[in-house]
Coordinates of C-alpha atoms and ligand atoms in Angstrom, one line a residue:
M9 CA 129.2 -125.3 -88.7
T10 CA 126.9 -128.8 -89.1
I11 CA 128.1 -131.9 -89.4
Q12 CA 125.7 -133.1 -92.0
Q13 CA 128.6 -132.3 -94.2
R14 CA 130.6 -134.6 -93.3
S15 CA 130.6 -137.8 -92.6
P16 CA 132.5 -139.2 -89.5
L17 CA 136.1 -141.4 -89.9
V18 CA 137.4 -143.5 -87.2
V19 CA 140.7 -144.5 -87.4
G20 CA 142.7 -147.1 -85.0
N21 CA 146.3 -146.3 -85.1
W22 CA 148.2 -149.8 -83.5
K23 CA 151.6 -147.7 -83.1
M24 CA 154.2 -150.5 -82.5
H25 CA 151.9 -153.4 -81.3
G26 CA 150.8 -156.9 -82.7
T27 CA 151.7 -160.0 -84.4
F28 CA 150.4 -161.7 -87.3
A29 CA 148.3 -163.8 -85.2
S30 CA 146.9 -161.0 -83.0
N31 CA 146.0 -158.8 -85.9
S32 CA 144.5 -161.5 -87.4
S33 CA 142.2 -161.9 -84.8
L34 CA 141.5 -158.2 -84.3
I35 CA 140.6 -158.0 -87.8
Q36 CA 138.4 -161.2 -87.8
A37 CA 136.6 -159.8 -84.7
L38 CA 135.6 -156.2 -86.3
L39 CA 134.6 -157.7 -90.4
G40 CA 131.3 -157.8 -90.5
R41 CA 130.2 -155.6 -87.7
I42 CA 131.3 -152.0 -88.7
E43 CA 128.8 -150.5 -91.3
G44 CA 127.4 -147.1 -91.9
V45 CA 130.5 -145.1 -91.0
A46 CA 134.2 -144.7 -92.4
V47 CA 136.7 -146.6 -90.6
A48 CA 140.5 -147.3 -91.3
L49 CA 143.2 -149.4 -89.7
A50 CA 147.0 -148.4 -89.2
P51 CA 149.1 -151.1 -88.6
P52 CA 152.8 -151.2 -88.3
S53 CA 153.9 -151.3 -91.8
L54 CA 155.5 -154.7 -91.8
Y55 CA 151.9 -155.8 -91.6
L56 CA 150.2 -153.4 -94.1
S57 CA 150.2 -156.1 -96.7
A58 CA 148.6 -158.8 -94.8
T59 CA 146.0 -156.4 -93.4
R60 CA 145.2 -155.3 -97.0
Q61 CA 144.7 -159.1 -98.0
Q62 CA 142.3 -159.4 -94.9
L63 CA 140.5 -156.2 -95.5
T64 CA 139.6 -157.2 -98.7
G65 CA 135.9 -156.9 -99.6
S66 CA 135.5 -155.3 -96.4
T67 CA 134.8 -151.3 -96.3
I68 CA 137.6 -150.9 -93.5
A69 CA 140.4 -148.7 -95.4
L70 CA 144.0 -149.3 -94.8
A71 CA 145.9 -146.5 -93.5
A72 CA 149.8 -146.1 -92.9
Q73 CA 151.6 -144.4 -89.7
N74 CA 154.0 -142.9 -91.6
V75 CA 155.9 -142.4 -94.7
A76 CA 159.0 -141.6 -96.3
S77 CA 159.7 -137.7 -97.0
E78 CA 161.7 -139.0 -100.3
A79 CA 159.9 -138.8 -103.4
Q80 CA 162.4 -140.6 -105.3
K81 CA 163.2 -144.4 -104.9
G82 CA 167.0 -145.0 -103.7
A83 CA 169.3 -145.4 -100.4
Y84 CA 167.0 -144.8 -97.8
T85 CA 167.8 -147.8 -95.3
G86 CA 164.9 -148.7 -93.5
E87 CA 162.2 -146.2 -95.0
T88 CA 158.8 -146.9 -97.1
S89 CA 158.1 -144.5 -99.6
A90 CA 154.5 -143.3 -100.3
T91 CA 154.5 -145.0 -103.8
M92 CA 155.3 -148.3 -101.7
L93 CA 152.3 -147.2 -99.7
A94 CA 149.9 -146.8 -102.7
D95 CA 151.3 -150.3 -104.2
V96 CA 149.7 -152.1 -101.2
G97 CA 146.7 -150.2 -101.4
V98 CA 147.0 -147.7 -98.4
T99 CA 144.1 -144.9 -98.8
Y100 CA 145.0 -142.6 -95.6
G101 CA 148.3 -142.1 -94.3
I102 CA 149.2 -140.3 -90.7
V103 CA 152.2 -137.2 -90.5
G104 CA 152.8 -135.5 -87.6
H105 CA 151.8 -137.7 -84.7
S106 CA 153.5 -135.9 -81.6
E107 CA 155.7 -139.7 -81.0
R108 CA 157.2 -138.7 -84.3
R109 CA 157.8 -135.3 -83.4
Q110 CA 158.7 -136.0 -79.8
Y111 CA 161.0 -139.0 -80.5
Y112 CA 162.1 -138.8 -83.7
G113 CA 162.6 -135.3 -84.0
E114 CA 160.1 -134.4 -86.9
T115 CA 159.8 -131.0 -87.6
D116 CA 156.9 -129.0 -89.1
A117 CA 158.7 -128.5 -92.4
L118 CA 159.3 -132.6 -92.3
V119 CA 155.3 -133.0 -91.6
A120 CA 154.7 -130.7 -94.6
Q121 CA 157.4 -132.8 -96.9
K122 CA 155.7 -136.2 -96.0
C123 CA 151.9 -134.7 -96.6
L124 CA 153.1 -134.1 -100.1
R125 CA 154.4 -137.3 -100.8
L126 CA 151.4 -138.7 -99.6
Q127 CA 149.1 -136.6 -102.1
E128 CA 151.1 -137.3 -104.9
Q129 CA 150.4 -140.7 -105.2
G130 CA 147.0 -140.3 -104.3
I131 CA 146.9 -141.0 -100.1
Q132 CA 145.1 -138.7 -97.9
P133 CA 147.0 -137.4 -95.5
I134 CA 145.8 -137.5 -91.8
I135 CA 147.6 -134.3 -90.4
C136 CA 148.3 -134.5 -86.6
V137 CA 148.7 -131.4 -84.7
G138 CA 148.5 -130.6 -81.0
E139 CA 150.0 -128.8 -78.0
S140 CA 152.0 -130.2 -75.2
L141 CA 150.5 -129.7 -71.7
A142 CA 153.3 -126.9 -71.2
E143 CA 151.9 -125.3 -74.0
R144 CA 148.3 -125.3 -73.0
E145 CA 149.4 -124.1 -69.5
A146 CA 151.2 -121.4 -71.3
G147 CA 147.8 -120.5 -73.0
Q148 CA 149.8 -121.4 -76.5
V149 CA 147.4 -123.8 -78.1
E150 CA 146.0 -121.8 -80.8
Q151 CA 149.7 -120.7 -81.8
V152 CA 150.8 -124.0 -81.8
V153 CA 148.2 -125.9 -83.5
S154 CA 148.2 -122.9 -86.3
R155 CA 151.8 -123.0 -86.6
Q156 CA 152.2 -127.0 -87.3
L157 CA 149.2 -126.6 -89.8
R158 CA 150.4 -123.1 -91.6
A159 CA 153.7 -125.3 -92.5
V160 CA 151.5 -127.5 -94.4
I161 CA 149.5 -124.9 -96.3
E162 CA 152.6 -122.9 -97.2
L163 CA 153.9 -125.6 -98.6
C164 CA 151.0 -128.1 -100.1
G165 CA 148.6 -125.3 -100.7
I166 CA 145.6 -124.8 -98.8
E167 CA 144.0 -127.1 -101.9
A168 CA 145.7 -130.1 -100.3
L169 CA 143.3 -130.0 -97.5
S170 CA 140.4 -131.0 -100.0
Q171 CA 141.9 -134.3 -100.1
A172 CA 143.2 -134.4 -96.5
V173 CA 142.3 -135.0 -92.9
I174 CA 143.5 -133.3 -89.8
A175 CA 143.6 -134.8 -86.2
Y176 CA 143.6 -132.7 -83.0
E177 CA 145.5 -134.5 -80.6
P178 CA 146.7 -132.7 -77.5
V179 CA 149.7 -134.3 -76.4
W180 CA 148.8 -134.7 -72.7
A181 CA 146.1 -136.9 -73.8
I182 CA 147.4 -139.7 -76.0
G183 CA 147.9 -142.9 -74.1
T184 CA 147.3 -141.0 -70.7
G185 CA 143.9 -141.8 -70.0
K186 CA 143.3 -137.9 -69.9
T187 CA 140.7 -136.8 -72.3
A188 CA 140.4 -132.8 -73.3
T189 CA 136.9 -132.1 -72.4
P190 CA 133.9 -132.1 -75.4
Q191 CA 133.9 -128.2 -75.1
D192 CA 137.6 -127.9 -74.5
A193 CA 138.3 -130.1 -78.0
Q194 CA 135.6 -128.6 -79.7
A195 CA 137.1 -125.3 -79.4
V196 CA 140.3 -126.2 -81.0
H197 CA 138.4 -128.0 -83.6
Q198 CA 136.5 -124.7 -84.3
F199 CA 139.5 -122.7 -84.3
L200 CA 141.2 -124.9 -86.6
R201 CA 138.4 -124.8 -89.0
Q202 CA 138.3 -121.0 -88.7
L203 CA 141.9 -120.8 -89.7
V204 CA 141.3 -122.8 -93.2
A205 CA 138.0 -121.0 -93.6
A206 CA 140.6 -117.6 -93.6
H207 CA 141.7 -119.6 -96.9
N208 CA 138.9 -121.1 -98.2
K209 CA 135.4 -121.4 -96.6
N210 CA 134.1 -124.3 -98.9
I211 CA 137.1 -126.5 -98.0
A212 CA 136.9 -125.8 -94.5
E213 CA 133.2 -126.7 -94.7
K214 CA 133.9 -130.2 -95.9
L215 CA 137.0 -130.7 -93.9
C216 CA 137.3 -133.8 -91.6
I217 CA 138.6 -133.3 -88.5
L218 CA 139.3 -135.9 -86.1
Y219 CA 140.0 -135.7 -82.1
G220 CA 142.7 -138.0 -80.8
G221 CA 143.5 -138.4 -77.0
S222 CA 142.3 -141.2 -74.6
V223 CA 138.9 -141.9 -76.8
K224 CA 137.3 -144.7 -75.2
A225 CA 134.0 -146.4 -75.5
D226 CA 132.8 -144.2 -72.5
N227 CA 133.4 -141.0 -73.7
A228 CA 133.3 -141.1 -77.6
A229 CA 129.9 -140.1 -77.8
S230 CA 130.0 -137.3 -75.9
L231 CA 132.9 -136.1 -78.0
F232 CA 131.5 -136.7 -81.6
A233 CA 128.3 -134.7 -80.6
M234 CA 130.3 -131.5 -80.9
P235 CA 129.8 -129.8 -84.4
D236 CA 133.4 -129.8 -85.3
I237 CA 134.7 -133.2 -84.3
D238 CA 134.0 -135.5 -87.1
G239 CA 135.3 -138.7 -85.9
A240 CA 138.4 -140.1 -83.9
L241 CA 142.1 -141.0 -84.3
V242 CA 142.2 -144.0 -81.4
G243 CA 145.3 -145.3 -80.1
G244 CA 144.7 -147.5 -77.5
A245 CA 141.2 -148.4 -77.3
S246 CA 142.0 -149.5 -81.4
L247 CA 143.7 -152.5 -80.2
V248 CA 140.7 -154.1 -78.3
A249 CA 138.0 -155.2 -81.1
S250 CA 134.9 -154.4 -78.0
D251 CA 136.3 -151.1 -77.1
F252 CA 136.9 -149.8 -81.2
L253 CA 133.5 -151.4 -82.2
A254 CA 132.0 -149.1 -79.8
I255 CA 133.8 -146.2 -80.5
C256 CA 132.6 -146.7 -84.2
H257 CA 129.1 -147.8 -83.4
A258 CA 129.1 -144.1 -81.2
A259 CA 130.3 -142.4 -84.6
K260 CA 127.5 -144.2 -87.0
A261 CA 125.5 -143.1 -84.3
S262 CA 126.2 -139.0 -84.4
I263 CA 125.3 -139.0 -87.9
V264 CA 122.4 -136.5 -88.3
G265 CA 119.1 -137.5 -90.0
Ligands
LIG324 C1 146.8 -141.8 -81.0 O1 147.6 -143.0 -81.1 O2 146.9 -141.1 -81.7 C2 145.8 -141.9 -79.8 C3 145.3 -140.9 -79.9 O3 146.5 -142.8 -78.3 P1 145.5 -143.1 -77.4 O4 143.9 -143.2 -78.2 O5 146.0 -144.3 -76.9 O6 145.7 -141.8 -76.7

């Protein structure tokens, strides 16, 4: 499979970092310096609205880090619905991030529900899958990522993946400085694409599969050179404008032709 069918996407996941002032300086340092590649920023939900305002007129899209699994408005203290995310102009929503699975007990079924909620509002889910170190060492990588992805396919249907992004994020590589080798990451990306192709080849060919896990300025280009790696979900490095810009520029440089 070739990369020509797919345009790279780079998503900055700010996690629980930032203030009005620091977010504003970070965005200011990015504006006008990214072109020719799709980029999205995922600030904490409290700052979505302000980020939206600052991004007005730029090509940088807005992403949410989480969404409520409930479809209806109501008595769900502390939650943010997909309807609200759409209302503030969110284009992408991250679901199934390993930190949410690990610290907040999110199950495969809940992640699939959240995926459904986002798509009901026209928001593209970024579906995170990935194995722990113990699972990798036990040779269970394919078993884990396919179980996580199948839960979404079973609830939302294979067609849902024509309006979604997958992020392969090995848990042991997130925030640790350890990156999967480009070859190891490519092997899992290829496996995920083949899993989707078994249901629908056309959707698989067009599906954007991001890599996430300690992506930095100095390893981005080698990851993006892999045929099934279509961009990155970036945590730590997205908080430093020069690092994030370097990753975006590496993604742009990976575009063939
Ligand atoms: C992430 O938050 O999805 C992530 C990959 O983090 P980091 O780049 O810091 O490893």
